[in-house]
Amino acid sequence: SRVDVLPPEFIRELEGLQDEVPAEVFSDIRAVAENDFGMLLSEKFDLFNETPLAAASLGQVHLARINDEEYSQNIQSTLSSEYNVVVKVQRPRIEEIIATDLSALRTVGKWLQRYRPISKRANVPQLLDEFTKILYEEIDYLAEGRNAEIFAQNFGHYQGVRAPKIYWSHSTKRVLTLENVLAAMSRPLASRIAPWRASERNPRRHDSLLEVAANGRGGRLRPPGVQRPRPAHGGASRPGIRRCR
């Protein structure tokens, strides 16, 4: 995401890695979750879909069902009502992999710092220090859950914004269980959100979405206790980035 730091030829090679993330074998994912819960998945969840809904570099997401009385009473589902939660599970041995990769990156960083076209634009070691801190924050799913709840408090009053409920009884540092928002949408809520899906026909909806984004960029997403977001594109004044003259 830092296209302002590396030369174009580096960026082109790295872009090819972003979407090439195969899912883990489910038995390995199961082992991570069961180790953290201290029990079988079949004991913790009523249903657990072994086919991942999505996979990323740090973890993958599965549909599941838990015994939620509130959900059972209020559900008028519009999608996937069989599964009332999504479960984000960290990839196995990810901390070990991260440590190995960071060690390699620091070695490469020392070489890059000697390359004048890069060193005149960025302090590579300082960038790597910042990247290391943020990366370890991202694999703490409990912190991610707390941030999601703060987001819900700050933006729940916006029409069309729905933050998922966090199920702390089914969450650990490596497993995060959230409400399946699409499945849990009641018909009144669905009717409120539907216009957002057709926002290209209503420019005013774009303005509302931009307002939410602008408020977040303005700092309202980060009251005390909320972790800093990952660096954005073009941050010339970010730590480790030298200003252009």
mmCIF file of N, CA, C and O in Angstrom, residues 163-240:
data_model
loop_
_atom_site.group_PDB
_atom_site.id
_atom_site.type_symbol
_atom_site.label_atom_id
_atom_site.label_comp_id
_atom_site.label_asym_id
_atom_site.label_seq_id
_atom_site.Cartn_x
_atom_site.Cartn_y
_atom_site.Cartn_z
ATOM 1 N N ALA A 163 -22.658 -2.028 12.123
ATOM 2 C CA ALA A 163 -21.452 -2.692 12.615
ATOM 3 C C ALA A 163 -21.834 -4.028 13.233
ATOM 4 O O ALA A 163 -22.818 -4.117 13.977
ATOM 5 N N PRO A 164 -21.105 -5.093 12.944
ATOM 6 C CA PRO A 164 -21.468 -6.412 13.476
ATOM 7 C C PRO A 164 -21.229 -6.518 14.974
ATOM 8 O O PRO A 164 -20.296 -5.946 15.513
ATOM 9 N N LYS A 165 -22.102 -7.255 15.628
ATOM 10 C CA LYS A 165 -21.948 -7.571 17.047
ATOM 11 C C LYS A 165 -20.789 -8.545 17.220
ATOM 12 O O LYS A 165 -20.603 -9.458 16.419
ATOM 13 N N ILE A 166 -19.980 -8.326 18.259
ATOM 14 C CA ILE A 166 -18.876 -9.232 18.569
ATOM 15 C C ILE A 166 -19.340 -10.232 19.618
ATOM 16 O O ILE A 166 -19.899 -9.850 20.650
ATOM 17 N N TYR A 167 -19.106 -11.506 19.363
ATOM 18 C CA TYR A 167 -19.459 -12.554 20.324
ATOM 19 C C TYR A 167 -18.200 -12.926 21.106
ATOM 20 O O TYR A 167 -17.399 -13.755 20.683
ATOM 21 N N TRP A 168 -18.037 -12.268 22.252
ATOM 22 C CA TRP A 168 -16.812 -12.454 23.033
ATOM 23 C C TRP A 168 -16.694 -13.870 23.587
ATOM 24 O O TRP A 168 -15.580 -14.366 23.787
ATOM 25 N N SER A 169 -17.817 -14.529 23.822
ATOM 26 C CA SER A 169 -17.770 -15.895 24.341
ATOM 27 C C SER A 169 -17.177 -16.862 23.315
ATOM 28 O O SER A 169 -16.773 -17.968 23.674
ATOM 29 N N HIS A 170 -17.131 -16.428 22.053
ATOM 30 C CA HIS A 170 -16.604 -17.266 20.984
ATOM 31 C C HIS A 170 -15.401 -16.607 20.306
ATOM 32 O O HIS A 170 -15.128 -16.842 19.131
ATOM 33 N N SER A 171 -14.690 -15.758 21.045
ATOM 34 C CA SER A 171 -13.543 -15.047 20.476
ATOM 35 C C SER A 171 -12.321 -15.197 21.364
ATOM 36 O O SER A 171 -12.431 -15.263 22.590
ATOM 37 N N THR A 172 -11.156 -15.246 20.727
ATOM 38 C CA THR A 172 -9.868 -15.298 21.417
ATOM 39 C C THR A 172 -8.903 -14.398 20.643
ATOM 40 O O THR A 172 -9.295 -13.718 19.695
ATOM 41 N N LYS A 173 -7.652 -14.417 21.031
ATOM 42 C CA LYS A 173 -6.662 -13.608 20.320
ATOM 43 C C LYS A 173 -6.495 -14.057 18.872
ATOM 44 O O LYS A 173 -6.128 -13.267 17.997
ATOM 45 N N ARG A 174 -6.812 -15.330 18.591
ATOM 46 C CA ARG A 174 -6.633 -15.848 17.227
ATOM 47 C C ARG A 174 -7.937 -16.209 16.527
ATOM 48 O O ARG A 174 -7.914 -16.608 15.353
ATOM 49 N N VAL A 175 -9.054 -16.053 17.218
ATOM 50 C CA VAL A 175 -10.361 -16.366 16.636
ATOM 51 C C VAL A 175 -11.324 -15.233 16.986
ATOM 52 O O VAL A 175 -11.463 -14.885 18.160
ATOM 53 N N LEU A 176 -11.961 -14.672 15.957
ATOM 54 C CA LEU A 176 -12.907 -13.582 16.181
ATOM 55 C C LEU A 176 -14.256 -13.965 15.578
ATOM 56 O O LEU A 176 -14.348 -14.257 14.381
ATOM 57 N N THR A 177 -15.291 -13.972 16.398
ATOM 58 C CA THR A 177 -16.624 -14.343 15.942
ATOM 59 C C THR A 177 -17.519 -13.110 15.944
ATOM 60 O O THR A 177 -17.673 -12.444 16.963
ATOM 61 N N LEU A 178 -18.089 -12.827 14.765
ATOM 62 C CA LEU A 178 -18.913 -11.648 14.583
ATOM 63 C C LEU A 178 -20.270 -12.038 14.013
ATOM 64 O O LEU A 178 -20.414 -13.062 13.342
ATOM 65 N N GLU A 179 -21.248 -11.177 14.269
ATOM 66 C CA GLU A 179 -22.568 -11.341 13.689
ATOM 67 C C GLU A 179 -22.480 -11.359 12.158
ATOM 68 O O GLU A 179 -21.740 -10.581 11.558
ATOM 69 N N ASN A 180 -23.217 -12.261 11.559
ATOM 70 C CA ASN A 180 -23.346 -12.287 10.106
ATOM 71 C C ASN A 180 -24.374 -11.223 9.734
ATOM 72 O O ASN A 180 -25.572 -11.457 9.763
ATOM 73 N N VAL A 181 -23.898 -10.033 9.413
ATOM 74 C CA VAL A 181 -24.775 -8.874 9.255
ATOM 75 C C VAL A 181 -25.810 -9.099 8.161
ATOM 76 O O VAL A 181 -26.985 -8.765 8.318
ATOM 77 N N LEU A 182 -25.409 -9.660 7.040
ATOM 78 C CA LEU A 182 -26.361 -9.859 5.946
ATOM 79 C C LEU A 182 -27.458 -10.832 6.328
ATOM 80 O O LEU A 182 -28.622 -10.657 5.974
ATOM 81 N N ALA A 183 -27.102 -11.862 7.084
ATOM 82 C CA ALA A 183 -28.110 -12.840 7.496
ATOM 83 C C ALA A 183 -29.045 -12.273 8.550
ATOM 84 O O ALA A 183 -30.202 -12.645 8.626
ATOM 85 N N ALA A 184 -28.518 -11.372 9.387
ATOM 86 C CA ALA A 184 -29.290 -10.874 10.519
ATOM 87 C C ALA A 184 -30.122 -9.647 10.194
ATOM 88 O O ALA A 184 -30.862 -9.162 11.040
ATOM 89 N N MET A 185 -30.019 -9.122 8.968
ATOM 90 C CA MET A 185 -30.777 -7.925 8.636
ATOM 91 C C MET A 185 -32.272 -8.209 8.644
ATOM 92 O O MET A 185 -32.742 -9.082 7.934
ATOM 93 N N SER A 186 -32.986 -7.499 9.483
ATOM 94 C CA SER A 186 -34.435 -7.576 9.434
ATOM 95 C C SER A 186 -34.914 -6.835 8.194
ATOM 96 O O SER A 186 -34.172 -6.058 7.597
ATOM 97 N N ARG A 187 -36.140 -7.055 7.822
ATOM 98 C CA ARG A 187 -36.637 -6.413 6.614
ATOM 99 C C ARG A 187 -36.624 -4.887 6.715
ATOM 100 O O ARG A 187 -36.288 -4.206 5.757
ATOM 101 N N PRO A 188 -36.991 -4.283 7.860
ATOM 102 C CA PRO A 188 -36.901 -2.821 7.940
ATOM 103 C C PRO A 188 -35.475 -2.320 7.729
ATOM 104 O O PRO A 188 -35.252 -1.324 7.055
ATOM 105 N N LEU A 189 -34.482 -3.019 8.331
ATOM 106 C CA LEU A 189 -33.106 -2.593 8.158
ATOM 107 C C LEU A 189 -32.662 -2.795 6.718
ATOM 108 O O LEU A 189 -31.978 -1.955 6.136
ATOM 109 N N ALA A 190 -33.072 -3.917 6.121
ATOM 110 C CA ALA A 190 -32.714 -4.179 4.735
ATOM 111 C C ALA A 190 -33.247 -3.083 3.828
ATOM 112 O O ALA A 190 -32.584 -2.652 2.881
ATOM 113 N N SER A 191 -34.469 -2.591 4.124
ATOM 114 C CA SER A 191 -35.043 -1.540 3.291
ATOM 115 C C SER A 191 -34.284 -0.236 3.449
ATOM 116 O O SER A 191 -34.253 0.594 2.546
ATOM 117 N N ARG A 192 -33.645 -0.028 4.622
ATOM 118 C CA ARG A 192 -32.842 1.168 4.830
ATOM 119 C C ARG A 192 -31.517 1.078 4.095
ATOM 120 O O ARG A 192 -31.007 2.070 3.586
ATOM 121 N N ILE A 193 -30.949 -0.133 4.041
ATOM 122 C CA ILE A 193 -29.630 -0.293 3.445
ATOM 123 C C ILE A 193 -29.707 -0.460 1.937
ATOM 124 O O ILE A 193 -28.789 -0.091 1.217
ATOM 125 N N ALA A 194 -30.830 -0.977 1.446
ATOM 126 C CA ALA A 194 -30.952 -1.243 0.016
ATOM 127 C C ALA A 194 -30.596 -0.047 -0.854
ATOM 128 O O ALA A 194 -29.912 -0.212 -1.874
ATOM 129 N N PRO A 195 -31.022 1.184 -0.512
ATOM 130 C CA PRO A 195 -30.668 2.310 -1.383
ATOM 131 C C PRO A 195 -29.174 2.519 -1.529
ATOM 132 O O PRO A 195 -28.714 3.040 -2.540
ATOM 133 N N TRP A 196 -28.371 2.115 -0.523
ATOM 134 C CA TRP A 196 -26.930 2.260 -0.627
ATOM 135 C C TRP A 196 -26.397 1.372 -1.741
ATOM 136 O O TRP A 196 -25.425 1.713 -2.398
ATOM 137 N N ARG A 197 -27.027 0.208 -1.936
ATOM 138 C CA ARG A 197 -26.557 -0.689 -2.973
ATOM 139 C C ARG A 197 -26.801 -0.114 -4.359
ATOM 140 O O ARG A 197 -26.167 -0.519 -5.325
ATOM 141 N N ALA A 198 -27.745 0.823 -4.454
ATOM 142 C CA ALA A 198 -28.032 1.464 -5.735
ATOM 143 C C ALA A 198 -27.542 2.902 -5.728
ATOM 144 O O ALA A 198 -28.094 3.770 -6.388
ATOM 145 N N SER A 199 -26.489 3.165 -4.966
ATOM 146 C CA SER A 199 -26.025 4.539 -4.776
ATOM 147 C C SER A 199 -25.551 5.191 -6.055
ATOM 148 O O SER A 199 -25.503 6.410 -6.157
ATOM 149 N N GLU A 200 -25.179 4.366 -7.058
ATOM 150 C CA GLU A 200 -24.741 4.969 -8.307
ATOM 151 C C GLU A 200 -25.887 5.723 -8.984
ATOM 152 O O GLU A 200 -25.657 6.578 -9.833
ATOM 153 N N ARG A 201 -27.140 5.404 -8.591
ATOM 154 C CA ARG A 201 -28.286 6.109 -9.154
ATOM 155 C C ARG A 201 -28.719 7.266 -8.257
ATOM 156 O O ARG A 201 -29.675 7.962 -8.570
ATOM 157 N N ASN A 202 -28.016 7.439 -7.152
ATOM 158 C CA ASN A 202 -28.386 8.491 -6.214
ATOM 159 C C ASN A 202 -27.118 9.146 -5.671
ATOM 160 O O ASN A 202 -26.584 8.711 -4.651
ATOM 161 N N PRO A 203 -26.633 10.215 -6.306
ATOM 162 C CA PRO A 203 -25.376 10.855 -5.875
ATOM 163 C C PRO A 203 -25.396 11.296 -4.426
ATOM 164 O O PRO A 203 -24.354 11.359 -3.781
ATOM 165 N N ARG A 204 -26.588 11.585 -3.867
ATOM 166 C CA ARG A 204 -26.637 12.031 -2.474
ATOM 167 C C ARG A 204 -26.186 10.927 -1.536
ATOM 168 O O ARG A 204 -25.667 11.190 -0.448
ATOM 169 N N ARG A 205 -26.372 9.650 -1.934
ATOM 170 C CA ARG A 205 -25.909 8.538 -1.110
ATOM 171 C C ARG A 205 -24.392 8.526 -1.083
ATOM 172 O O ARG A 205 -23.776 8.183 -0.069
ATOM 173 N N HIS A 206 -23.769 8.876 -2.211
ATOM 174 C CA HIS A 206 -22.314 8.972 -2.235
ATOM 175 C C HIS A 206 -21.848 10.030 -1.247
ATOM 176 O O HIS A 206 -20.855 9.855 -0.539
ATOM 177 N N ASP A 207 -22.590 11.160 -1.184
ATOM 178 C CA ASP A 207 -22.214 12.229 -0.260
ATOM 179 C C ASP A 207 -22.270 11.739 1.179
ATOM 180 O O ASP A 207 -21.406 12.065 2.000
ATOM 181 N N SER A 208 -23.301 10.930 1.516
ATOM 182 C CA SER A 208 -23.425 10.422 2.877
ATOM 183 C C SER A 208 -22.274 9.488 3.219
ATOM 184 O O SER A 208 -21.732 9.524 4.326
ATOM 185 N N LEU A 209 -21.915 8.635 2.261
ATOM 186 C CA LEU A 209 -20.811 7.710 2.497
ATOM 187 C C LEU A 209 -19.512 8.464 2.672
ATOM 188 O O LEU A 209 -18.697 8.146 3.538
ATOM 189 N N LEU A 210 -19.318 9.508 1.862
ATOM 190 C CA LEU A 210 -18.113 10.325 1.979
ATOM 191 C C LEU A 210 -18.064 11.038 3.320
ATOM 192 O O LEU A 210 -16.995 11.229 3.889
ATOM 193 N N GLU A 211 -19.229 11.412 3.839
ATOM 194 C CA GLU A 211 -19.270 12.064 5.140
ATOM 195 C C GLU A 211 -18.769 11.131 6.231
ATOM 196 O O GLU A 211 -17.998 11.524 7.107
ATOM 197 N N VAL A 212 -19.220 9.874 6.195
ATOM 198 C CA VAL A 212 -18.747 8.889 7.173
ATOM 199 C C VAL A 212 -17.246 8.711 7.062
ATOM 200 O O VAL A 212 -16.523 8.711 8.065
ATOM 201 N N ALA A 213 -16.751 8.563 5.826
ATOM 202 C CA ALA A 213 -15.317 8.377 5.616
ATOM 203 C C ALA A 213 -14.533 9.585 6.080
ATOM 204 O O ALA A 213 -13.484 9.465 6.717
ATOM 205 N N ALA A 214 -15.043 10.782 5.798
ATOM 206 C CA ALA A 214 -14.342 12.007 6.188
ATOM 207 C C ALA A 214 -14.272 12.135 7.692
ATOM 208 O O ALA A 214 -13.251 12.548 8.254
ATOM 209 N N ASN A 215 -15.359 11.770 8.387
ATOM 210 C CA ASN A 215 -15.344 11.826 9.845
ATOM 211 C C ASN A 215 -14.304 10.879 10.417
ATOM 212 O O ASN A 215 -13.633 11.182 11.399
ATOM 213 N N GLY A 216 -14.180 9.698 9.808
ATOM 214 C CA GLY A 216 -13.175 8.749 10.261
ATOM 215 C C GLY A 216 -11.780 9.284 10.053
ATOM 216 O O GLY A 216 -10.918 9.202 10.919
ATOM 217 N N ARG A 217 -11.535 9.882 8.865
ATOM 218 C CA ARG A 217 -10.214 10.439 8.578
ATOM 219 C C ARG A 217 -9.913 11.605 9.493
ATOM 220 O O ARG A 217 -8.763 11.905 9.778
ATOM 221 N N GLY A 218 -10.991 12.281 9.955
ATOM 222 C CA GLY A 218 -10.786 13.442 10.806
ATOM 223 C C GLY A 218 -10.464 13.094 12.232
ATOM 224 O O GLY A 218 -10.267 13.970 13.061
ATOM 225 N N GLY A 219 -10.422 11.806 12.564
ATOM 226 C CA GLY A 219 -10.011 11.415 13.897
ATOM 227 C C GLY A 219 -11.111 10.830 14.751
ATOM 228 O O GLY A 219 -10.863 10.333 15.832
ATOM 229 N N ARG A 220 -12.373 10.883 14.284
ATOM 230 C CA ARG A 220 -13.466 10.392 15.121
ATOM 231 C C ARG A 220 -13.470 8.879 15.232
ATOM 232 O O ARG A 220 -14.160 8.330 16.070
ATOM 233 N N LEU A 221 -12.706 8.218 14.356
ATOM 234 C CA LEU A 221 -12.599 6.767 14.463
ATOM 235 C C LEU A 221 -11.606 6.358 15.530
ATOM 236 O O LEU A 221 -11.500 5.202 15.866
ATOM 237 N N ARG A 222 -10.853 7.329 16.048
ATOM 238 C CA ARG A 222 -9.763 6.979 16.935
ATOM 239 C C ARG A 222 -9.819 7.717 18.255
ATOM 240 O O ARG A 222 -8.942 8.499 18.586
ATOM 241 N N PRO A 223 -10.851 7.498 19.057
ATOM 242 C CA PRO A 223 -10.832 8.023 20.413
ATOM 243 C C PRO A 223 -9.786 7.276 21.216
ATOM 244 O O PRO A 223 -9.210 6.304 20.738
ATOM 245 N N PRO A 224 -9.502 7.706 22.471
ATOM 246 C CA PRO A 224 -8.494 7.013 23.271
ATOM 247 C C PRO A 224 -8.751 5.522 23.332
ATOM 248 O O PRO A 224 -9.876 5.074 23.526
ATOM 249 N N GLY A 225 -7.697 4.750 23.151
ATOM 250 C CA GLY A 225 -7.799 3.307 23.242
ATOM 251 C C GLY A 225 -7.922 2.605 21.913
ATOM 252 O O GLY A 225 -7.837 1.382 21.857
ATOM 253 N N VAL A 226 -8.118 3.355 20.823
ATOM 254 C CA VAL A 226 -8.238 2.739 19.512
ATOM 255 C C VAL A 226 -6.880 2.743 18.834
ATOM 256 O O VAL A 226 -6.209 3.761 18.781
ATOM 257 N N GLN A 227 -6.494 1.593 18.304
ATOM 258 C CA GLN A 227 -5.199 1.484 17.652
ATOM 259 C C GLN A 227 -5.192 2.326 16.394
ATOM 260 O O GLN A 227 -6.209 2.533 15.742
ATOM 261 N N ARG A 228 -4.005 2.780 16.003
ATOM 262 C CA ARG A 228 -3.874 3.591 14.809
ATOM 263 C C ARG A 228 -4.107 2.733 13.580
ATOM 264 O O ARG A 228 -3.792 1.551 13.571
ATOM 265 N N PRO A 229 -4.666 3.316 12.531
ATOM 266 C CA PRO A 229 -4.863 2.552 11.299
ATOM 267 C C PRO A 229 -3.553 2.324 10.586
ATOM 268 O O PRO A 229 -2.550 2.984 10.880
ATOM 269 N N ARG A 230 -3.551 1.407 9.614
ATOM 270 C CA ARG A 230 -2.348 1.168 8.834
ATOM 271 C C ARG A 230 -2.052 2.376 7.975
ATOM 272 O O ARG A 230 -2.940 3.145 7.638
ATOM 273 N N PRO A 231 -0.794 2.603 7.588
ATOM 274 C CA PRO A 231 -0.455 3.782 6.796
ATOM 275 C C PRO A 231 -1.239 3.819 5.495
ATOM 276 O O PRO A 231 -1.525 2.792 4.888
ATOM 277 N N ALA A 232 -1.582 5.039 5.075
ATOM 278 C CA ALA A 232 -2.320 5.216 3.824
ATOM 279 C C ALA A 232 -1.369 5.590 2.706
ATOM 280 O O ALA A 232 -0.187 5.854 2.920
ATOM 281 N N HIS A 233 -1.898 5.616 1.491
ATOM 282 C CA HIS A 233 -1.092 5.968 0.346
ATOM 283 C C HIS A 233 -0.568 7.394 0.470
ATOM 284 O O HIS A 233 -1.255 8.294 0.918
ATOM 285 N N GLY A 234 0.641 7.597 0.015
ATOM 286 C CA GLY A 234 1.159 8.944 -0.183
ATOM 287 C C GLY A 234 1.400 9.744 1.063
ATOM 288 O O GLY A 234 1.422 10.972 1.007
ATOM 289 N N GLY A 235 1.579 9.125 2.213
ATOM 290 C CA GLY A 235 1.770 9.877 3.452
ATOM 291 C C GLY A 235 3.178 10.405 3.568
ATOM 292 O O GLY A 235 4.015 9.846 4.252
ATOM 293 N N ALA A 236 3.470 11.525 2.911
ATOM 294 C CA ALA A 236 4.840 12.025 2.847
ATOM 295 C C ALA A 236 5.361 12.445 4.206
ATOM 296 O O ALA A 236 6.558 12.554 4.404
ATOM 297 N N SER A 237 4.445 12.701 5.166
ATOM 298 C CA SER A 237 4.900 13.120 6.483
ATOM 299 C C SER A 237 4.853 11.989 7.498
ATOM 300 O O SER A 237 5.021 12.200 8.669
ATOM 301 N N ARG A 238 4.614 10.732 7.025
ATOM 302 C CA ARG A 238 4.603 9.592 7.926
ATOM 303 C C ARG A 238 5.995 9.324 8.469
ATOM 304 O O ARG A 238 6.998 9.664 7.839
ATOM 305 N N PRO A 239 6.105 8.658 9.623
ATOM 306 C CA PRO A 239 7.425 8.306 10.145
ATOM 307 C C PRO A 239 8.216 7.510 9.112
ATOM 308 O O PRO A 239 7.717 6.582 8.506
ATOM 309 N N GLY A 240 9.457 7.902 8.931
ATOM 310 C CA GLY A 240 10.327 7.209 7.997
ATOM 311 C C GLY A 240 10.278 7.724 6.586
ATOM 312 O O GLY A 240 11.090 7.353 5.744
#
